[in-house]
Structures are given as structure tokens and as C-alpha cells.
Amino acid sequence: MKENKSRKKLAAGLIIVIIAVGTAAVKIGAFLPTIGDADTPANSYVANYYITNAVKETHSYNIVTAVLADYRGFDTLFETCVLFLSALVTMMVLFGKEKVPKMPVKNLAEDKYSAAFGGDIMDASFRIVVPIILIYGIYVLFHGEISLGGGFQAGALIACAYLLDRIIPSIRMGRGKIKEETALIIASMGAFFYVITGILPMFNGGNFLEFAKLPFGSSLAAESIVKLHTAGILMIEVGVTVCVMGVIIAILEVVLERTDFDE
Amino acid sequence: MSELIEKLEFFLADRGIYMLTLILFAVAVYGMIACGNYMKKLMCMNMMQVSIIFFFLTFGQKNGGTLPVAIDEVLSAEAYINPLPHALMLTAIVVSLGTTGVGLALLMRIKDIYGTIEEDRITGDGGKKQ
Amino acid sequence: MITESLRPALAVGTALLAALLILLFGNRIKPNLREAITLTAAAIMAGLIFSMVPEVLKGNVLISNLWTIADGLSLKLKTDGAGMVFACVAGGLWILTSIYSIGYVRGHHEKNQTGYFAAFAVCLASAIGIALSANLITFFIFYEMLTLATYPLVVHYRDEKAKFSGRKYLAYTLVSGQLFFVAIVFVYVKYGTCEFTPGGFIEPGSMGSGIMCILFFMMTIGGLVKAGVMPLHGWLPSAMVAPTPVSALLHAVAVVKAGVFCLLRVVCYVFGPESAYWCSGSTILCWLAAITVLLSSLVAMRQDNLKARLAFSTIGQLSYIVLGISLLSAYSIAGALFHIVAHAFLKITLFMCAGAIFVTTGLSEISAMRGLSKRMPVTCACFTAASLGIAGLPLMAGFVSKFNILEGALIMGKPFFMVVLVAAALLALTYLIPVVQIFFGRENSAATLNESHGHGGRAGIDAAPAMLIPLVITAVIAIILGCIPNAGLHLYDMAIMAAEEITGGGGVYLAK
Amino acid sequence: MPILLLEGLLLIAMIAIAAAIILGKKLLAATVIYCGFSLIAMLLYTVVGAADVAFTEAVIGTISTVYFIIAIKSIKGKRADDERK
Amino acid sequence: MNQIADHLPVLVILLPLCGTLLCPIISHFNINAGKRTVITALFLSIVCAVLQLIQVITTGEAIHYWLGGWAPPIGIEFVIDGLNGVVILLVAIISFTTALYSSPFEKLERIDRIHSAGYYSMLAFLSVGLLGLSSTGDAFNLYVFMEITAISGYGLIAVGEDKGPIASFRYLMTGTIGACMYLLGIGFLYAATGTLNMADLADRLTGLMDSPLIVMSAACLIVGFGIKMALFPLHGWQPAAHSYAHPAADPMIAGIMIKIPAYAMLRFFFCIFDEQSHVMQLFFNAIGVMAVIGILFGSLKALRYDTYNKILAYSSIGQVGYIAMGFAIGNFYGIIGAILHIVSHAFMKAGLFYTSGALKYKYGIHDINELGQVYRKMPVTSLTMVICALSMIGLPPFAGFFSKWYLALGAIEKGNYFYVAVLILSSLLGAIYFFRIMEKLFMGEKTAREKELPEKSRFELPWQMLLPLLTVVAAVILLGLFNAYIVNGVLKTTIWEVVLT
């Protein structure tokens, strides 16, 4: 009896909140720029600069990646640091505590009747899906500045591929298992690679993360300086991908270590 | 029928979308505060972040603008959607994954210590009473 | 004329340095070496101060402008007349009190002596700092440092009683300190300056008289608490829990004198006689002092514990000085200044006697000290001399200052306060002479005395030399100052010089 | 089907899901609905025109949902914890 | 050498960042190497911060560092003027001392390689976040740094004592709401002006001050910063977080993690919004009221507890109220008082938490009733405790007094005596609960706890813990005596030009 009373209270509160905020928001909405028109201050100042000369300056067709990796590259660096940090915190909080006793490795082949999550259908389809995801991830990584895509998506996709292999208990159980510490180290290497690409221009007289001043290819002609931007963005994308992949694998490894999938 | 849709669309454009976003934000914040179960709090937190992200993206919209990928020669700023909110919101989404990840890790740790993730049972003996 | 010199700063610095050295090396080195640090520091400081006296007499003021302590305000020390009087007293008596406390502490086997001597040194440093400070912020810094330094001394025995009296002491002093702090900020914002200028930098008309009166009392409350004026004196008797040299220091040299000195600075150098009188602050002060003088003497009579009686007598004597200041005439201010000197020497003699009696015979109640003069003739002689001085007997230091205050009251045309002063002198007799009678009375309970029981009693006829010598010296100085006020350091001339400065020559004839 | 209407509908759906999660009883059900929520969020971003953001939301939505499911399994698996609330 | 000189602003942040990222890798080979890289990295960042401050003082005008080589409104830039030069140096010093301070704690718990390396990287990340928060000139970049500070804060609290995860979870919830409110605030600003660079925002906002968009953004920013600063009504997470955090990381969490958002609030509300406008005066009154209630609430609550950390946590709520009051006063001396209080309170609170950590390390004392006669065995810790306590109360020779002096000066100049009365009342309340602790320390009966560890070194604590204690004592005293040189030399020009224009 007690709990559905509290649920009614919860529902009542919810309705009150919705009505109250709804009426308030109607008034607030009036001041905000109407959606869709192009001459609001938000769309007219810095944004137009990005659109008009993103391609010229950073040689990347996808303006969002240009803004993300080049104009505001510093933000993305600390974005990857946020991810790396969250993996670090997960490791610190969960590592080595309440380990689930490793269940004996059952060879699923003989155990016909186990309604295990794996089984042959899953195994067959799994063998096709994983390579496709991997290729797609790599594609997304290297086409970040031309079509959609970028470091985060690529890293996450590759981690998904690994995840599929890790979760579905197929016959070749636990073949490619990465220990969580190594995953964390991979992640830190990725982030460090990003920092290195930032530091390199500093030796060549540029500011931090200034791709025009990347030290290699000094012999390039003037107009190809812009190509350095592409190199810079690519290096960043690789760094981000490696870091994101390491982070996601590390988090999931730590967590999988603690759960048993035996039902 | 069509002028009804016309009027509705104008209302939505002017303030309808903002109203709905702010309602989603309020519901999510209410969920975070009122929900007893810590896991649900985390879900509501994620929803709150999604509503803020969407709120940012609505600024960038332009009628008739295409995706901010300059396939051919760049004609004019009108043609493309404003890329800046998109870049910012990529960061915000990644940050929301970070915080959710940390939240879940803490949740598991709380489960080990207290054996439950019901707020009243935890604060009953530990958290708030001190 | 003003000369820039480092001597005032060095005086304060030596005491602080001594405190630091004692704290750092106290436990590691032998006790004699630690005492040596204190004594050398005391000697150096006294030497420095006495060397500055001739210049001050000649009229040139030494200033040491250390560094800007707050935006637009500098930590500045200045040797003007009034400051030098207090500094000489404090500097001079530090040597004697440290010799005395070495004897007392050794005789009484006190615990954690390093902390004791370090706090002692910081106390004296802040007393000298208070004496020589040139503006309100430096004054306030040293004032609060004095509170902090005396707190460990008050709670020296670390038992329940000490904890309670320490709390009481802190409550009084910190609350008044914070009000003083607000008043200083208000004055600095309103008048733009914090410098002590003889005759005061607040013009009578510049604020509503009500607000100025509130400001006056917020500023003086710090001094009133430390000087133990009646409504705010609660902490002084309860601070008797501390060992006797501490109460000697507290009630004769440092704390109470700092309180009175704060009153002098505020009334004469911040508000100045005209505006103090205009906002009727000084008249209220006169009445407060008068009431305190009478009440404290009555209470003192009923105290059986010797130190408690001396404490209430201190409250009474200090209200003399407060009365002297708040009468706002050149004579009474000079008298008040000189009474600081006189009372310091007289009261410290009385406290030293009390301490000597306590250490040698373990007695602290007056009724138990029948016929003590048989055993401790010299201590009792000094005690009698000092108590006569306190009562204002001619040829004693007390008489000179009381006479000046009387003269000031006469000139200011306030006969009622003259009557109060004379009555107080008589009352002083009533609570000190019975003690002397008991000393020299029949020794019916002498039998109990000569086995010299009581913890730490000495077989010898009188107190240990280390305690006896300072006792005699201060009594003799008190007598000398009584006969020739200008002996030695011309303290009387300096007092007159300061008073002249404040009242712009020859007394301010305020509207009756 | 004008875009703004579509956005409005999707937003209303999201609000409904949020309410369902808050009021819902079973935890596992809430997680499944949460996966739906991130799907609709991805749709909303594509409708608004933010393709990049939609792509990231899709990928990160799947990973966080997987993470939620694993968390529930590891919480439910240990000690009997009645799922009343 | 000149190459290094013109990269200083970014080097201050890059060094700890590289330290953090390398720490897991290096500690894979040798467990102590990771710790040492982080400590050296933080030390080098102090050196850069000092050089940077000297450069700002000598050249007299702010350093603008364009990240990625793009001009400000387009790219992100770091702006280092007198004001945040001091704050960055403060953060660098306290992070270095805390990193040094936490090395003996490892041996105490005999934790494995991952935990030791992980702890140090989280500490360095916290330092990176705080350094970034105080030096960035871009609004959204500030959000990212705020997230880094927050998540490393969650981590450091979660590895704390038994109730660490619960406190960390509550902090996660409130911290995320705070960050989202801040993001909402920037959203409104971006909708109104179109840029994210702070200097650009400032001059585009001059005309718009009364538009409702700006009012809403200011409200959201107040809530966002209020939660991060643990200002009174929004401080729910703070007491638990500060009492149960990891004893070695507590000084940094309590010392600077709640102060730098206060500095960022100053940056936003004084440099970007023009503070004379009617709207802002309303908000400042609101902040003033919150600050006043917070001061009294914090001091009164601190009286009730006996656990040392809880008392310090609640007194922090009071002290943050001082800083908010400085902003609410708003004139020259008010802001000087607020900034000086940020710097001095950071040192004082870090000092007090160093002593609490030292007590836990040596005797495992949590409760102040067990403090009896501890000063005989731990003289340096008791000295720090006494000096920091006296400075917190605001007694003259120490730093706390002078920040109170400027606050009182500003309050009286502005003419509201209510703030002055609260200042006085709170320092008296502070006196009560700090002298209560000192009474127990010096006069309590002998503590029943004997030493947890066999006495190795001649001193009372390993040198890594003694050094931070002594630096804090020196800082509090020197800051007290020589604060005029900081105010005149560094802060005055910046405040007149940037803050009060």
C-alpha cells in the first residue's frame, strides 16, 4: 500500500511541474529567437566566419569537424581528457573490489541444452557483423573532415566491435581479452598523442595546437601549408579514436569483471 | 486543416519548441530529485543533459539550410546550418557519457557497501542522518 | 622635528625574537640558558628604550616606518611623550618581573615553562608595540596580539578553573576587540586617516553627536574592558587563577595599562578633548570611573584572598587614571600618565609580596597570615610601603599623580570628582591597612608558621633572593619617584610634555 | 509533414518517456525505455539538421545503454534486492 | 629561452596534463616513478606560474595567448592579467603541496599500482581543471574545465573513507545540475550575442543589459556558480563531500575547489555583465542575502559537530559566504577583500585539512575530543592548527584579518552596516568553535590513542607532510603582513581597468 501511495504523490508532483514550467516557458519562449530564421545574432557573427572560410583555412570540408578539431581544438583535447578521467575514476572506484569468482570456462559446444546467450546463430552472425563494424569505424576515422564522422564516433564503433566479441560467449571463449590496465594505458597513450600534436608546433614558433606551424614538411610550398591542417586534424582524430577506444574498453572490462553472465 | 497546421507551426517556431524543451528539462530535474532509486536518478540526469543539448542546437537552425558540410564551392552563409552549436554539443554529449559512466561506477560501489541502491534505505541509516 | 630611525622597531623586534628563540630551543637547551635569553632580551629592550628618552625630552620624535601593512596604511612606530612613558614602565619592569618569575617558577616547580616565558616575551613585545604605535591599525594589531599572548598565561594551570576563566577573558576581550575593529574602519573611511594626532583629528561638528557618542564608546570599549572599568571588569578577578608573576604582569604592567593607554590614545589622540567633550562621551566616562573607584574599594574590603583584594584595588586605581584622562585638562592628563608609572611600581611590589608569601609559606588567605612580619620582615616592610603609596601618602609616587588629577578636577570645576578622589584615597586605606595590621599583629598562630609547612616552604627567614631583590627594588623606586618625580628617566616631564601637546598648552577651559 | 511538427512530436514523446521512467516500477523496463529515449534523441538531432551530433548520440547511446544493462545485472545478481520502487 | 617565455600560459596547464597522462604508463614499470612525474610536473607548473606573474607585473598589461593560432572570437584564447595570475599561482602551490602531502598515505594503505597511479593522475587532473578554469578566456572552454574539475573531484571523494561513494554520488547529482545550469546560462548569452569569447561578450553586451535573455542567463549562472561554490542554499553536497573525501586530497578539494568557481563568478559578473545596471544590482543583493545567511548558518552548524572534518566543512560554507559578500558589496575594496579572502582562505583551509590528515595519518583521530595533549608529540601540526585557526577568526597579524579589513572597508564605504555586523558576528562565532578545538587540544586530558605507526623518523611526521604544513604557516603569516604589496602591485591596476570599468 505504501509504495503506490508514494507513486501517486510522485505522479502528482510531476504533473504540477509540467504545468508550471509549461506556462512559464511560454512567456520565456517569446524572448528567445524564433527557430529557423537566419539573421539572429547567434547565427550571424562568428558562425558565418566559420562557414565562409572554414574550407579555405583548414582544408576540411566538414565545417563541424573543422570547428571541432582546428578552431576549437583545445576544447576537444579536454573533452578526451574528460573521457579518460571518467575511465580512470571508474577504475579507481571498482578495480580489484568485489571480484566475481570466475565461473569455469564451459565449452558451449557440448552443452547442447544451455539456453546460453551465445549459441550457434549468434556465433555465425557475429562473425559477419564484427568485421563490418571495424571497417566502418576505420572509414569514419579517416573521413572525418570530408563527410560526417570523427574521432569519437570511430573510437566508439571500434570499441563496440570489441564489445560484441567480448560479451557474446562464443566457442572461442575469451580469446582476445584485453586487461583493463592495458586498456587504460592505451587510452592515456591516445590522449598523450593528441597533446604531442599540440606541442609540436610550439617548437616551430607557433602557438599550442597551431597546425599551420607543424614542423614536418617544411619544404612544402606556401599553398600547401593548408595541407598541414589536414595532417593536424588527422593526427588529432587518430589520438581521439585511440583514447575513446581505450576508455570504453577499460570501463566495460572493469564492469564485466564484476558481473557473471551465467543465467 | 492546413491553416490549422500553419498556425500550430508558427506557434511551435516562435515558442512551442522552447516550451517543450524546458518541460523536458524540468521533468528530468524533478526526476533526479524525486526518484528514490539511484539508477533512475542517473537516467534522469542523462535526459537533462540531452534536453540542454537540444536547446543549444535549436539556435543553429536556419530555414532551408543544408548540413554544414561544404560539398561544393561555398555559396553563402545562408545556405548552411550554423556549425558552432554542433561542435559544442559534441563535447557536451561526450561529457554526459563521462558523468554517466562515473555515476554507474559509484552506483556499483554503493551497492557493494550498502547492498541497495534505494535512496531511503541508504540515507535511512547512513547518508543524510549525520 | 621627526627623524627616521629603527630603534623603536628594534625594541619590539628584540622581544619577538626572544620569544621565537625560546619557543624553538626552549625544551632542548638547559633552563638557565633559556632564562638567559629572556634576561638579555629584557636588558637590550630596556637599554634601547632608555636610550630614546633623551631625544624625546629634547622634543624630536623617532619614527620607524616599517612597511605598508594595508592598502594606504603603514605599520608605523612613533616615540611621542605618552608612548615613551608607558614603554619605559613596561621595558623597565620586564627585567624585574622576569627575574622574579624565574625565582617563582623554580620555587614552585611549574610545568611547561618554555610556553610561559615565550608568551611572556610576546606579551611585552605587544605592550611596547602598543606604546609606540603611530596609527590605529598598528595599535590594533599589537592590541590583539596582546590578547592572544596573555591567553596562554591566564590558562597556565590548564585545569577546569583556568579553562573557564580563559573563556571569560577571551569573551570579553574578543568581543570588545571586534567592536574596536569596526570603529577603526569607520573612522578610516570617514576621515581618511588613522594617524594619532595630539588633540585629535575628529572635529566636533563633523557627525551627529549621538552617532559620535556611539562611535566614541565603540572605540573606547576595548580600553574599558582591559582597564577593568566596573561593568566590564568581570574577567579581571577570575584571571587571578593564573600564577602570581602572571597576575603581576597582567595587573601591573601590560594588560590593564594597555587598556588605559588605549583610552588615552582614543580620547586624546583620535577624538581630542573638544569632540570628546562635545559628544558628552568624556562626561559619561568620568561617571563610570567614579562609580568604579568607589565600588571596587568597597568590594576589595570583603575579599579574604590577598590576590583577589589586590585585583579589586587595581580596578579602583585604574579608574583613577580613566578619571584623570576623561577630565580632559592638562594637569589631570599629566597626572593620569604619571599614575600609570606610579601604580605600575606600587602594584607590582604588592603582587610580588603576595607571590613571595605564597611560595615561602604557602598561604594565600589574609586571615591566615597573622604575625607574618616575624618570618618575612623585608617583604612585609615593602608591602606596607607600597600600600601606603597606593593610598596616596605624600612622599610616595601615588601622591604626585593623585595631586595632579585633583588639581585638574579643580580647574575643570568639577568639585564632585574631587570628593570622589579623596574618598577613594581613604577607602584605599581601609582595605590595605588591615592587611598590614595582621602582618605586624600578635603572632598567636606563629607556632604554625615556623615549621614552614605548605608546599615548597623554605627554611630561610624570608623569600628566596631571586624574588626578594626585585621586590625591594620596585619599592625603592616607588619611593624615589614619590620624592623626585623626575628622577632617572624624567617620566614626569614627559607626562607634562604629552599633556601639553594634547590640550594645546595650559589646559582646555571647556564650557562649564 | 513540416519539420517543426515532427520536432514537437518527438519532444512530446521524449517527455512521455521521461515520465514513464520516473513513474515506472521495474528497473530493467526503465533501461529499455531509456534506450528508446536515446534513439528518439538521435532522430531529433537528425531532424534539426545536426548530423554529426546525431551520429555521436547514436553510438554513445548504445554504449551507455549497454553499460546500464550491465550495471543492473551486476546489481541484481548479487543480493536479493526487491525492486519495489 | 624566449621561446618558453611566450608559451607560459599554456605551459602552466600542459605540464600537469602531461604528468597525468604519463603517470599510468610510467607507473606500469616502476610504481614510484608515476608519483614522482606528477610531483615534478606540478613543481614545474609552479615555476611557470611565477614566471608568468612576473611577466604580467613587469610588462604591466595582460598576456593574450591564442590557442591554435586563431584570433579570439574565432578560436580560444587565454587571458592572464594581474588578477588570475595570482589565482593561478595559488592553485599551483596548493596542488604541488597536496601532491607532496599525499605520498606517505600510499604506504599507509599499501595500495597496488593502479590505485597509486590513479590517485596521482586524478589529483593532477584536478589541478589541470582548476588552472584551466582560472586562465581561460572562453565561456564554453570554462564549462569543459569545470567538468574536468568536477569529475576528478567525484573520483577523489569516492576513494575516500567509508561514506565516500555516497558523498561523491550526491556531489555528482548536484554538480551535474550546476554544470547544466551554467551551460544554459551560456546558451542564453550565445543566443543574445553570438560569441563565446569573454572579452567579446563584454563589449557586445553593453547595450543589451536589460533584455530578458540576459536576466535569465545571469540567473542560471548564479545557480550554476552557486552550486559549484557551495553558496548557502545550494551547498547540500559540500559537508559530506569535504568530510569523507580522501584524507590526502581533502586540502585541495576543500581549499581551492570551491574557490575557483568564485573567481570565475567574479570574472563573469564584473568583467562581462556591466555591474552597474539595475538588473545586476538586484542579483548582487540576492547574492548578498545568500552570503549572509550562509555565513551565519555555516558558523552555527560548525558549533554542533565534534568530528574535526565536519566542523571545517561547515566553516567553509561560512567563509565562501565572505567571498560572495565581497562581490555583493561590489566596490573596489569589496572586491579586493573577496580576492584576498579567496587566496588567504585557500591557504588557511588547506592548512587545517593538512592537520586533519596528519592527525588521521599518525593517530587515526577523527574526533576533536580525542585531541588531548596531542601537541606534545606533534608540535608543528598544532602550530599550524593554531595559526590557521587564529587567521580564520580574523585576528590581526594573520591573513584572515586583512581580508576582513578590506571587506569591512568596502561595506562601510558602500554604507550597508548589516554586512559589517555579520562580519563581526561570524568572526565571534568562529572564535567560539575554534577556541573550543584549541581548548581540547591544549587542555583536554591525555588522548587514549597511541601511535598507529612505529616511530621511524626523528620528526613527528614524514618530511613530505611537514613541508606543506610549514609552507601554509609561512603563507598565512607573509600574506598577512605583506598583503599591501599584492594589492597595490598586482590587483589594483587590473581591478580598476577590467573589473570596475
PDB file of C-alpha atoms in Angstrom, chain E residues 218-342:
ATOM      1  CA  ALA E 218      22.511  35.783 -15.143  1.00  0.00           C
ATOM      2  CA  ALA E 219      20.031  33.802 -13.008  1.00  0.00           C
ATOM      3  CA  CYS E 220      21.207  30.478 -14.449  1.00  0.00           C
ATOM      4  CA  LEU E 221      24.841  31.478 -13.977  1.00  0.00           C
ATOM      5  CA  ILE E 222      24.226  32.373 -10.342  1.00  0.00           C
ATOM      6  CA  VAL E 223      22.683  28.950  -9.717  1.00  0.00           C
ATOM      7  CA  GLY E 224      25.438  27.216 -11.650  1.00  0.00           C
ATOM      8  CA  PHE E 225      28.278  29.011  -9.862  1.00  0.00           C
ATOM      9  CA  GLY E 226      26.388  28.855  -6.565  1.00  0.00           C
ATOM     10  CA  ILE E 227      26.318  25.063  -6.698  1.00  0.00           C
ATOM     11  CA  LYS E 228      29.988  24.833  -7.634  1.00  0.00           C
ATOM     12  CA  MET E 229      30.904  27.332  -4.884  1.00  0.00           C
ATOM     13  CA  ALA E 230      28.686  25.639  -2.277  1.00  0.00           C
ATOM     14  CA  LEU E 231      26.999  29.007  -1.632  1.00  0.00           C
ATOM     15  CA  PHE E 232      24.406  28.769   1.104  1.00  0.00           C
ATOM     16  CA  PRO E 233      21.161  27.424  -0.320  1.00  0.00           C
ATOM     17  CA  LEU E 234      22.986  25.259  -2.853  1.00  0.00           C
ATOM     18  CA  HIS E 235      25.569  23.716  -0.529  1.00  0.00           C
ATOM     19  CA  GLY E 236      23.775  20.378   0.043  1.00  0.00           C
ATOM     20  CA  TRP E 237      26.655  18.290  -1.241  1.00  0.00           C
ATOM     21  CA  GLN E 238      29.516  20.091   0.459  1.00  0.00           C
ATOM     22  CA  PRO E 239      29.631  18.895   4.098  1.00  0.00           C
ATOM     23  CA  ALA E 240      29.533  15.210   3.207  1.00  0.00           C
ATOM     24  CA  ALA E 241      31.951  15.684   0.314  1.00  0.00           C
ATOM     25  CA  HIS E 242      34.559  17.517   2.391  1.00  0.00           C
ATOM     26  CA  SER E 243      34.356  15.233   5.409  1.00  0.00           C
ATOM     27  CA  TYR E 244      34.576  11.875   3.619  1.00  0.00           C
ATOM     28  CA  ALA E 245      36.981  12.738   0.817  1.00  0.00           C
ATOM     29  CA  HIS E 246      40.369  11.037   0.668  1.00  0.00           C
ATOM     30  CA  PRO E 247      42.326  12.488   3.631  1.00  0.00           C
ATOM     31  CA  ALA E 248      45.306  13.352   1.414  1.00  0.00           C
ATOM     32  CA  ALA E 249      43.226  15.053  -1.284  1.00  0.00           C
ATOM     33  CA  ASP E 250      40.958  16.906   1.148  1.00  0.00           C
ATOM     34  CA  PRO E 251      43.158  20.003   1.453  1.00  0.00           C
ATOM     35  CA  MET E 252      42.941  20.567  -2.275  1.00  0.00           C
ATOM     36  CA  ILE E 253      39.225  19.783  -2.529  1.00  0.00           C
ATOM     37  CA  ALA E 254      38.266  21.976   0.408  1.00  0.00           C
ATOM     38  CA  GLY E 255      40.983  24.520  -0.197  1.00  0.00           C
ATOM     39  CA  ILE E 256      40.645  25.587  -3.808  1.00  0.00           C
ATOM     40  CA  MET E 257      37.959  23.518  -5.499  1.00  0.00           C
ATOM     41  CA  ILE E 258      35.200  25.719  -4.141  1.00  0.00           C
ATOM     42  CA  LYS E 259      37.181  28.971  -4.543  1.00  0.00           C
ATOM     43  CA  ILE E 260      37.978  28.967  -8.248  1.00  0.00           C
ATOM     44  CA  PRO E 261      34.294  28.963  -9.319  1.00  0.00           C
ATOM     45  CA  ALA E 262      34.012  32.026  -7.070  1.00  0.00           C
ATOM     46  CA  TYR E 263      36.805  33.636  -9.102  1.00  0.00           C
ATOM     47  CA  ALA E 264      35.026  32.606 -12.320  1.00  0.00           C
ATOM     48  CA  MET E 265      31.821  34.162 -10.973  1.00  0.00           C
ATOM     49  CA  LEU E 266      33.769  37.377 -10.372  1.00  0.00           C
ATOM     50  CA  ARG E 267      35.057  37.203 -13.948  1.00  0.00           C
ATOM     51  CA  PHE E 268      31.543  36.732 -15.301  1.00  0.00           C
ATOM     52  CA  PHE E 269      29.607  39.149 -13.173  1.00  0.00           C
ATOM     53  CA  PHE E 270      32.096  42.005 -13.145  1.00  0.00           C
ATOM     54  CA  CYS E 271      34.043  41.797 -16.376  1.00  0.00           C
ATOM     55  CA  ILE E 272      31.295  40.573 -18.716  1.00  0.00           C
ATOM     56  CA  PHE E 273      27.973  41.845 -17.385  1.00  0.00           C
ATOM     57  CA  ASP E 274      28.236  45.534 -16.568  1.00  0.00           C
ATOM     58  CA  GLU E 275      27.643  45.535 -12.850  1.00  0.00           C
ATOM     59  CA  GLN E 276      26.141  48.985 -12.604  1.00  0.00           C
ATOM     60  CA  SER E 277      22.961  48.008 -14.441  1.00  0.00           C
ATOM     61  CA  HIS E 278      19.783  47.773 -12.407  1.00  0.00           C
ATOM     62  CA  VAL E 279      19.388  44.041 -13.068  1.00  0.00           C
ATOM     63  CA  MET E 280      22.811  43.211 -11.742  1.00  0.00           C
ATOM     64  CA  GLN E 281      22.240  45.249  -8.583  1.00  0.00           C
ATOM     65  CA  LEU E 282      19.190  43.047  -7.919  1.00  0.00           C
ATOM     66  CA  PHE E 283      21.261  39.908  -8.382  1.00  0.00           C
ATOM     67  CA  PHE E 284      24.033  41.247  -6.138  1.00  0.00           C
ATOM     68  CA  ASN E 285      21.513  41.905  -3.380  1.00  0.00           C
ATOM     69  CA  ALA E 286      20.303  38.330  -3.788  1.00  0.00           C
ATOM     70  CA  ILE E 287      23.889  37.030  -3.576  1.00  0.00           C
ATOM     71  CA  GLY E 288      24.438  39.257  -0.548  1.00  0.00           C
ATOM     72  CA  VAL E 289      21.435  37.775   1.245  1.00  0.00           C
ATOM     73  CA  MET E 290      22.541  34.242   0.367  1.00  0.00           C
ATOM     74  CA  ALA E 291      26.048  35.041   1.598  1.00  0.00           C
ATOM     75  CA  VAL E 292      24.835  36.470   4.897  1.00  0.00           C
ATOM     76  CA  ILE E 293      22.581  33.513   5.678  1.00  0.00           C
ATOM     77  CA  GLY E 294      25.360  31.185   4.593  1.00  0.00           C
ATOM     78  CA  ILE E 295      27.887  32.798   6.930  1.00  0.00           C
ATOM     79  CA  LEU E 296      25.622  32.546   9.952  1.00  0.00           C
ATOM     80  CA  PHE E 297      24.356  29.056   9.012  1.00  0.00           C
ATOM     81  CA  GLY E 298      27.884  27.763   8.458  1.00  0.00           C
ATOM     82  CA  SER E 299      29.241  29.141  11.717  1.00  0.00           C
ATOM     83  CA  LEU E 300      26.248  27.962  13.791  1.00  0.00           C
ATOM     84  CA  LYS E 301      26.294  24.474  12.280  1.00  0.00           C
ATOM     85  CA  ALA E 302      30.030  24.180  12.877  1.00  0.00           C
ATOM     86  CA  LEU E 303      29.372  24.613  16.601  1.00  0.00           C
ATOM     87  CA  ARG E 304      27.241  21.487  16.691  1.00  0.00           C
ATOM     88  CA  TYR E 305      29.680  18.883  15.442  1.00  0.00           C
ATOM     89  CA  ASP E 306      32.561  17.092  17.113  1.00  0.00           C
ATOM     90  CA  THR E 307      34.171  15.486  14.066  1.00  0.00           C
ATOM     91  CA  TYR E 308      37.041  17.720  13.003  1.00  0.00           C
ATOM     92  CA  ASN E 309      36.347  17.476   9.277  1.00  0.00           C
ATOM     93  CA  LYS E 310      32.655  18.320   9.665  1.00  0.00           C
ATOM     94  CA  ILE E 311      33.499  21.481  11.625  1.00  0.00           C
ATOM     95  CA  LEU E 312      35.918  22.553   8.919  1.00  0.00           C
ATOM     96  CA  ALA E 313      33.422  21.762   6.158  1.00  0.00           C
ATOM     97  CA  TYR E 314      30.681  23.866   7.699  1.00  0.00           C
ATOM     98  CA  SER E 315      33.088  26.698   8.429  1.00  0.00           C
ATOM     99  CA  SER E 316      33.917  26.617   4.701  1.00  0.00           C
ATOM    100  CA  ILE E 317      30.303  27.394   3.889  1.00  0.00           C
ATOM    101  CA  GLY E 318      30.628  30.445   6.111  1.00  0.00           C
ATOM    102  CA  GLN E 319      33.894  31.547   4.553  1.00  0.00           C
ATOM    103  CA  VAL E 320      32.555  31.195   0.996  1.00  0.00           C
ATOM    104  CA  GLY E 321      29.797  33.496   2.204  1.00  0.00           C
ATOM    105  CA  TYR E 322      32.536  36.096   2.908  1.00  0.00           C
ATOM    106  CA  ILE E 323      33.665  35.915  -0.721  1.00  0.00           C
ATOM    107  CA  ALA E 324      30.113  36.207  -2.029  1.00  0.00           C
ATOM    108  CA  MET E 325      29.581  39.144   0.306  1.00  0.00           C
ATOM    109  CA  GLY E 326      32.649  40.790  -1.218  1.00  0.00           C
ATOM    110  CA  PHE E 327      31.016  40.503  -4.634  1.00  0.00           C
ATOM    111  CA  ALA E 328      27.707  41.750  -3.306  1.00  0.00           C
ATOM    112  CA  ILE E 329      29.454  44.857  -1.933  1.00  0.00           C
ATOM    113  CA  GLY E 330      30.816  45.416  -5.382  1.00  0.00           C
ATOM    114  CA  ASN E 331      33.025  48.454  -4.854  1.00  0.00           C
ATOM    115  CA  PHE E 332      36.812  48.497  -5.089  1.00  0.00           C
ATOM    116  CA  TYR E 333      37.579  47.418  -1.544  1.00  0.00           C
ATOM    117  CA  GLY E 334      34.823  44.810  -1.547  1.00  0.00           C
ATOM    118  CA  ILE E 335      36.378  43.007  -4.497  1.00  0.00           C
ATOM    119  CA  ILE E 336      39.885  43.339  -3.097  1.00  0.00           C
ATOM    120  CA  GLY E 337      38.601  41.816   0.139  1.00  0.00           C
ATOM    121  CA  ALA E 338      36.916  38.989  -1.777  1.00  0.00           C
ATOM    122  CA  ILE E 339      40.022  38.133  -3.801  1.00  0.00           C
ATOM    123  CA  LEU E 340      42.317  38.373  -0.800  1.00  0.00           C
ATOM    124  CA  HIS E 341      39.882  36.111   1.038  1.00  0.00           C
ATOM    125  CA  ILE E 342      39.962  33.611  -1.821  1.00  0.00           C
TER     126      ILE E 342
END
